[in-house]
PDB file of C-alpha atoms in Angstrom:
ATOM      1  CA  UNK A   1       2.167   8.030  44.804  1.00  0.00           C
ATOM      2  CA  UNK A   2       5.712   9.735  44.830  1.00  0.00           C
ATOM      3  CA  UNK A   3       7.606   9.403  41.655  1.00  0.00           C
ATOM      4  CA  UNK A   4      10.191   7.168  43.137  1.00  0.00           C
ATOM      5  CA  UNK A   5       7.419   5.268  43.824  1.00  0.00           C
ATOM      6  CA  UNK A   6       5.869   5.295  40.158  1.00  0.00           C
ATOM      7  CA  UNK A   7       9.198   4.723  38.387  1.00  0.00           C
ATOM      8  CA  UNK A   8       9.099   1.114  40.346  1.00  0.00           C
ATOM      9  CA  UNK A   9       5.982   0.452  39.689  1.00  0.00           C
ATOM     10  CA  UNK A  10       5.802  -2.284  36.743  1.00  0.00           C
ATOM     11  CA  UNK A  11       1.746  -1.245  35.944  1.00  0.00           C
ATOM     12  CA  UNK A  12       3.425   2.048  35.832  1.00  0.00           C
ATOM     13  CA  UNK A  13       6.414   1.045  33.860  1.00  0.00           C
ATOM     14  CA  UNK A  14       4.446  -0.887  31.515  1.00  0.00           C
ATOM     15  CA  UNK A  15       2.055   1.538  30.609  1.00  0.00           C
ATOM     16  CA  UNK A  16       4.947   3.620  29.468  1.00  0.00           C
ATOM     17  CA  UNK A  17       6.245   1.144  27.281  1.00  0.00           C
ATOM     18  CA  UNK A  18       2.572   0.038  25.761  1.00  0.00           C
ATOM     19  CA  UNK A  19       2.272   3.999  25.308  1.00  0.00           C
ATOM     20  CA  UNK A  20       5.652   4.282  23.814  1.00  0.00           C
ATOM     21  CA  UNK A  21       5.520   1.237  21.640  1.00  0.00           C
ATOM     22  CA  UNK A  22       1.827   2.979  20.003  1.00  0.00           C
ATOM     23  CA  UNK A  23       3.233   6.487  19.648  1.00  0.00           C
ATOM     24  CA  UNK A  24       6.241   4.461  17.463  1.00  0.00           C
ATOM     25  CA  UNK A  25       4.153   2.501  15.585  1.00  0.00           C
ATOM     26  CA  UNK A  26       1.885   5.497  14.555  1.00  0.00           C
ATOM     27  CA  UNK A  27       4.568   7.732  13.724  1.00  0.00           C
ATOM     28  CA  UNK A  28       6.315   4.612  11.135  1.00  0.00           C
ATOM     29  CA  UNK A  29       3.173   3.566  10.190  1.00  0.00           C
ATOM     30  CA  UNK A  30       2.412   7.238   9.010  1.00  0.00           C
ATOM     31  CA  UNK A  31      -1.060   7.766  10.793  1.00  0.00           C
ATOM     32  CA  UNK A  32      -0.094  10.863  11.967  1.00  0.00           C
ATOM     33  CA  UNK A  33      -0.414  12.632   8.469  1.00  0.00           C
ATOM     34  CA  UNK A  34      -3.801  12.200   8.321  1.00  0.00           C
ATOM     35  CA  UNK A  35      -3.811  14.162   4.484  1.00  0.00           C
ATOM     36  CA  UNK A  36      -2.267  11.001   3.292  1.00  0.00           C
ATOM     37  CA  UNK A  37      -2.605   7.164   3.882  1.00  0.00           C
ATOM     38  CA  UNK A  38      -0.085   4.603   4.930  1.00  0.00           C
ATOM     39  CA  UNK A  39       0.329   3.651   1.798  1.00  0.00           C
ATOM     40  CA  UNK A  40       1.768   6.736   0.233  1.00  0.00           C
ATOM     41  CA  UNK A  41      -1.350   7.749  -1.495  1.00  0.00           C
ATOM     42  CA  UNK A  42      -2.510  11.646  -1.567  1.00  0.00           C
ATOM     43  CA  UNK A  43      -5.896  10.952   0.421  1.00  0.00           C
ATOM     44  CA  UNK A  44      -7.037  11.570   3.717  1.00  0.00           C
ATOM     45  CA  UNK A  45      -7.010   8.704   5.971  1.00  0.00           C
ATOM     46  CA  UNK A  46     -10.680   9.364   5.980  1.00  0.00           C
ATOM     47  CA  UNK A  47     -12.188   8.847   2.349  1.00  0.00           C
ATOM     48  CA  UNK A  48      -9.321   5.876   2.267  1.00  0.00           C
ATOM     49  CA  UNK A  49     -11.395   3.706   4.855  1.00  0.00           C
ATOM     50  CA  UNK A  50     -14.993   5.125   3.244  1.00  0.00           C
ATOM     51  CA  UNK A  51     -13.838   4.223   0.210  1.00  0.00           C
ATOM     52  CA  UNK A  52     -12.482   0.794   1.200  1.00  0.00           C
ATOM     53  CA  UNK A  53     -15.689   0.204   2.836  1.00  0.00           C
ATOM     54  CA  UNK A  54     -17.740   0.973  -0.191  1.00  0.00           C
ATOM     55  CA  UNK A  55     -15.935  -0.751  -2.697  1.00  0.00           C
ATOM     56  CA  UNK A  56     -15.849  -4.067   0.065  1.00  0.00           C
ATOM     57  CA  UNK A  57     -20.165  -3.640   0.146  1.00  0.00           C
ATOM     58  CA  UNK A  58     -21.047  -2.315  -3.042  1.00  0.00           C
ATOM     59  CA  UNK A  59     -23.197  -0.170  -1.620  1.00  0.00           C
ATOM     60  CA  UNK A  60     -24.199   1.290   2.199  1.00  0.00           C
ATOM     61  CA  UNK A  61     -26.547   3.220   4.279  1.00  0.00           C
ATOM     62  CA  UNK A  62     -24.652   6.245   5.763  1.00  0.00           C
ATOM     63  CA  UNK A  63     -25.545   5.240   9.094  1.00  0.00           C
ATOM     64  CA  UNK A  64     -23.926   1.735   8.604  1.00  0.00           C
ATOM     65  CA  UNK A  65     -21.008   3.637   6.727  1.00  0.00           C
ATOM     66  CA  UNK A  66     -20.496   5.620  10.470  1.00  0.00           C
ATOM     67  CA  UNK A  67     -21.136   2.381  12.010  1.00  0.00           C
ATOM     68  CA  UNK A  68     -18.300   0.815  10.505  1.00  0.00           C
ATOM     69  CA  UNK A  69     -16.064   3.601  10.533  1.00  0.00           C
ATOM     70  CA  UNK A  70     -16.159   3.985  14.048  1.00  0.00           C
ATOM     71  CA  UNK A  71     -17.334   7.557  13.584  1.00  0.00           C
ATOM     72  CA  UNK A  72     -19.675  10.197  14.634  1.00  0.00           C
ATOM     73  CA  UNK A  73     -22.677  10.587  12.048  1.00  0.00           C
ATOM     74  CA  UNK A  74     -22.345  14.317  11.718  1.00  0.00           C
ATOM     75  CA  UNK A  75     -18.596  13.925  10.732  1.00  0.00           C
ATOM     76  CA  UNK A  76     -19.622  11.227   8.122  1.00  0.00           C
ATOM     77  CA  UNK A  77     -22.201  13.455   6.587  1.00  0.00           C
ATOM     78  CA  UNK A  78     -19.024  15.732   5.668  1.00  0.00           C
ATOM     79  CA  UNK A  79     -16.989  12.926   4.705  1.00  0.00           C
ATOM     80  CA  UNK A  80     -19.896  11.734   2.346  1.00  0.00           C
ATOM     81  CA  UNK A  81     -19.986  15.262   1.644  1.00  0.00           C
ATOM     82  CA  UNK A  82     -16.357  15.605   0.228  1.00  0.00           C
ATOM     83  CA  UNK A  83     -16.580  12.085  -1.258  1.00  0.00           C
ATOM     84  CA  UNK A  84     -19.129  13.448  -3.553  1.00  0.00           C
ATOM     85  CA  UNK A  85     -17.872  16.590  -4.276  1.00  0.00           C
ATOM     86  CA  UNK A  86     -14.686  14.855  -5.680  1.00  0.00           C
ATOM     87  CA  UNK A  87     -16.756  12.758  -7.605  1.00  0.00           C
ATOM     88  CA  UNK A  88     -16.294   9.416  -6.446  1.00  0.00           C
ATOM     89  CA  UNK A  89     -19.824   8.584  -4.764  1.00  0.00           C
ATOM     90  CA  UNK A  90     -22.904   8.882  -5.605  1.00  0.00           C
ATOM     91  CA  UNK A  91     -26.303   8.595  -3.455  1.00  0.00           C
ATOM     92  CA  UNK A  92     -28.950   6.462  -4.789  1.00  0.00           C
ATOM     93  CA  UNK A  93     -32.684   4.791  -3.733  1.00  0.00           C
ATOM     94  CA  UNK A  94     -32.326   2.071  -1.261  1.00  0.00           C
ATOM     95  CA  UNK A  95     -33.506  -1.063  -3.168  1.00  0.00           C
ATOM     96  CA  UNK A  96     -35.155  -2.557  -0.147  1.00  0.00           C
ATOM     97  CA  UNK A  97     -36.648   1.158   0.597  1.00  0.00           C
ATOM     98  CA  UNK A  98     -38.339   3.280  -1.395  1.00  0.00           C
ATOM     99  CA  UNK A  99     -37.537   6.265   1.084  1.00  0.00           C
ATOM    100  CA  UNK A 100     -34.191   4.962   2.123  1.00  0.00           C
ATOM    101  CA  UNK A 101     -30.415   6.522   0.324  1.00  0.00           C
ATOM    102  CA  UNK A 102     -27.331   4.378   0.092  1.00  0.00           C
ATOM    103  CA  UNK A 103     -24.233   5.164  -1.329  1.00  0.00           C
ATOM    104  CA  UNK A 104     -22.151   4.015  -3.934  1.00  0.00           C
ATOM    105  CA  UNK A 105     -19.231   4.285  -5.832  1.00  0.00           C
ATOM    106  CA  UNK A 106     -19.008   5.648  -9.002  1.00  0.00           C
ATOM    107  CA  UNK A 107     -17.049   4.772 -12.245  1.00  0.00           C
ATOM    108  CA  UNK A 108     -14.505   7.190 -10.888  1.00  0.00           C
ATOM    109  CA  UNK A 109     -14.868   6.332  -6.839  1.00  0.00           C
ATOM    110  CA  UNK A 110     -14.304   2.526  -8.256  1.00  0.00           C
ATOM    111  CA  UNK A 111     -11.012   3.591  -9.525  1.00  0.00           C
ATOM    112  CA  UNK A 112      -9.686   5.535  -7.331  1.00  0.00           C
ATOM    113  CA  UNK A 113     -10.514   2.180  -4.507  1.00  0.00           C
ATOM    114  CA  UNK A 114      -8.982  -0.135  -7.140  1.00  0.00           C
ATOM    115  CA  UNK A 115      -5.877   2.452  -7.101  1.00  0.00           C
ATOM    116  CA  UNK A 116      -6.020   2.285  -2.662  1.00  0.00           C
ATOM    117  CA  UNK A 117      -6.211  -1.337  -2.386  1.00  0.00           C
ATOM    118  CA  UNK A 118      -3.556  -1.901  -4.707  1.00  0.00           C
ATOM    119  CA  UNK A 119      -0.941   0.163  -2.991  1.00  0.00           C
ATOM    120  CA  UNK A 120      -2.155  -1.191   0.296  1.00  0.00           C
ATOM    121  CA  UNK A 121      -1.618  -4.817  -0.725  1.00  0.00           C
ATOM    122  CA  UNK A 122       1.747  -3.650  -2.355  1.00  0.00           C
ATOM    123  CA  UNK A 123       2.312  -1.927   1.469  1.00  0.00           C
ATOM    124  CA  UNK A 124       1.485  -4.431   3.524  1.00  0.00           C
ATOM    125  CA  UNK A 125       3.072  -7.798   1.417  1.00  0.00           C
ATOM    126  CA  UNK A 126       6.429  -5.346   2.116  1.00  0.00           C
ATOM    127  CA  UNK A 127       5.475  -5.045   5.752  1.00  0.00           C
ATOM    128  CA  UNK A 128       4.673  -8.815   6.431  1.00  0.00           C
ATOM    129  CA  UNK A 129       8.005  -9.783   4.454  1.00  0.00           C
ATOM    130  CA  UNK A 130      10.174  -7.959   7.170  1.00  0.00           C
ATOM    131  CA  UNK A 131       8.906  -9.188   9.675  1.00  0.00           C
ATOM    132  CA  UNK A 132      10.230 -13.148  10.134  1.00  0.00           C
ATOM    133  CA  UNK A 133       8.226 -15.178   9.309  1.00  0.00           C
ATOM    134  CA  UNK A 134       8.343 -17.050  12.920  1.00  0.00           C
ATOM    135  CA  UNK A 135       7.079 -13.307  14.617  1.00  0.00           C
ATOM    136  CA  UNK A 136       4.234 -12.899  12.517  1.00  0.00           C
ATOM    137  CA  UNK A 137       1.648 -15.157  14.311  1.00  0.00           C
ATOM    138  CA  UNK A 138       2.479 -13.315  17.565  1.00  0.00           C
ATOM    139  CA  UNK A 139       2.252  -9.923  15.778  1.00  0.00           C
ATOM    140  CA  UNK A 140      -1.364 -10.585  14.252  1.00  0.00           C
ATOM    141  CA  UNK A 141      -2.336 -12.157  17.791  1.00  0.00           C
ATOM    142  CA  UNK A 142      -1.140  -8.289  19.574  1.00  0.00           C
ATOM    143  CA  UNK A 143      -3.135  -7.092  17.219  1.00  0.00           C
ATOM    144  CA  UNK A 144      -6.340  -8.488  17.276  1.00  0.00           C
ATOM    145  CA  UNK A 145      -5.479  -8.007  21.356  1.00  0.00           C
ATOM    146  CA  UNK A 146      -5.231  -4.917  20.829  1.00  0.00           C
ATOM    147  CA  UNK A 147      -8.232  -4.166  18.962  1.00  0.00           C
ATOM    148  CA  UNK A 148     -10.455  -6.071  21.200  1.00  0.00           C
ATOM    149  CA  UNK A 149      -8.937  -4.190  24.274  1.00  0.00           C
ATOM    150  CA  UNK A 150      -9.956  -0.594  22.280  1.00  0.00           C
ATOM    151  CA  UNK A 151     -13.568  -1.667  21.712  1.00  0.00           C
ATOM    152  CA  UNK A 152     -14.372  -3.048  25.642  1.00  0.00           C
TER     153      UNK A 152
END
């Protein structure tokens, strides 16, 4: 296909915009600063969701952790790795299985979760409030679209 022929094409044309309209959204949303989340909080994007995830469970296999995360087990074993190195989980027996590990959150982890989900909700009760209130629907329907289309 010539490029004359690509600029017309609207599959073309609207691939560009879709791609466009992601790279913006990234960039204001702040996911590409991956040392710190959306919210303005000195963590990697990383340990945010891990921590999110344990503090939403109480308590998880690793494997479910990568499950959820979307993420490759060995890179999860680091993540774990660094979560417990700064002190904020802790492994412990599986109560269904004597042989079994899950993780969990400790005194400090809990905090430093508490501290996440507050700025989030502080983050995104700002975020919903600019967009009007008649958009909003449409916005959470593109993104559950969205979402669906990434995990076909």
């Amino acid at each position: 296909m010539s490029v004359d022929r690509e600029a017309e094409d609207p599959v073309v044309l609207q691939e560009a915009v879709l791609q466009e309209a992601l790279r913006g959204f990234v960039r204001a949303f702040g996911l590409h600063q991956p040392e710190s989340t959306p919210c303005g909080q000195p963590i990697p994007v990383s340990e945010a969701h891990a921590l999110g995830e344990l503090a939403r469970s109480g308590e998880l296999r690793q494997v479910e952790l990568a499950r959820r995360l979307r993420l490759q087990k060995s890179t999860v074993s680091r993540l774990v790795g660094q979560l417990t190195d700064r002190g904020w989980v802790e492994r412990g027996p599986a109560r269904d299985d004597g042989r079994g590990v899950v993780l969990r959150l400790s005194p400090a982890g809990q905090r430093v979760a508490h501290n996440l989900a507050e700025a989030r909700r502080e983050k995104f009760s700002r975020l919903l409030t600019s967009i009007p209130a008649h958009e909003r629907p449409g916005v959470l329907h593109a993104l559950r679209v969205l979402t669906e289309a990434l995990d076909e």
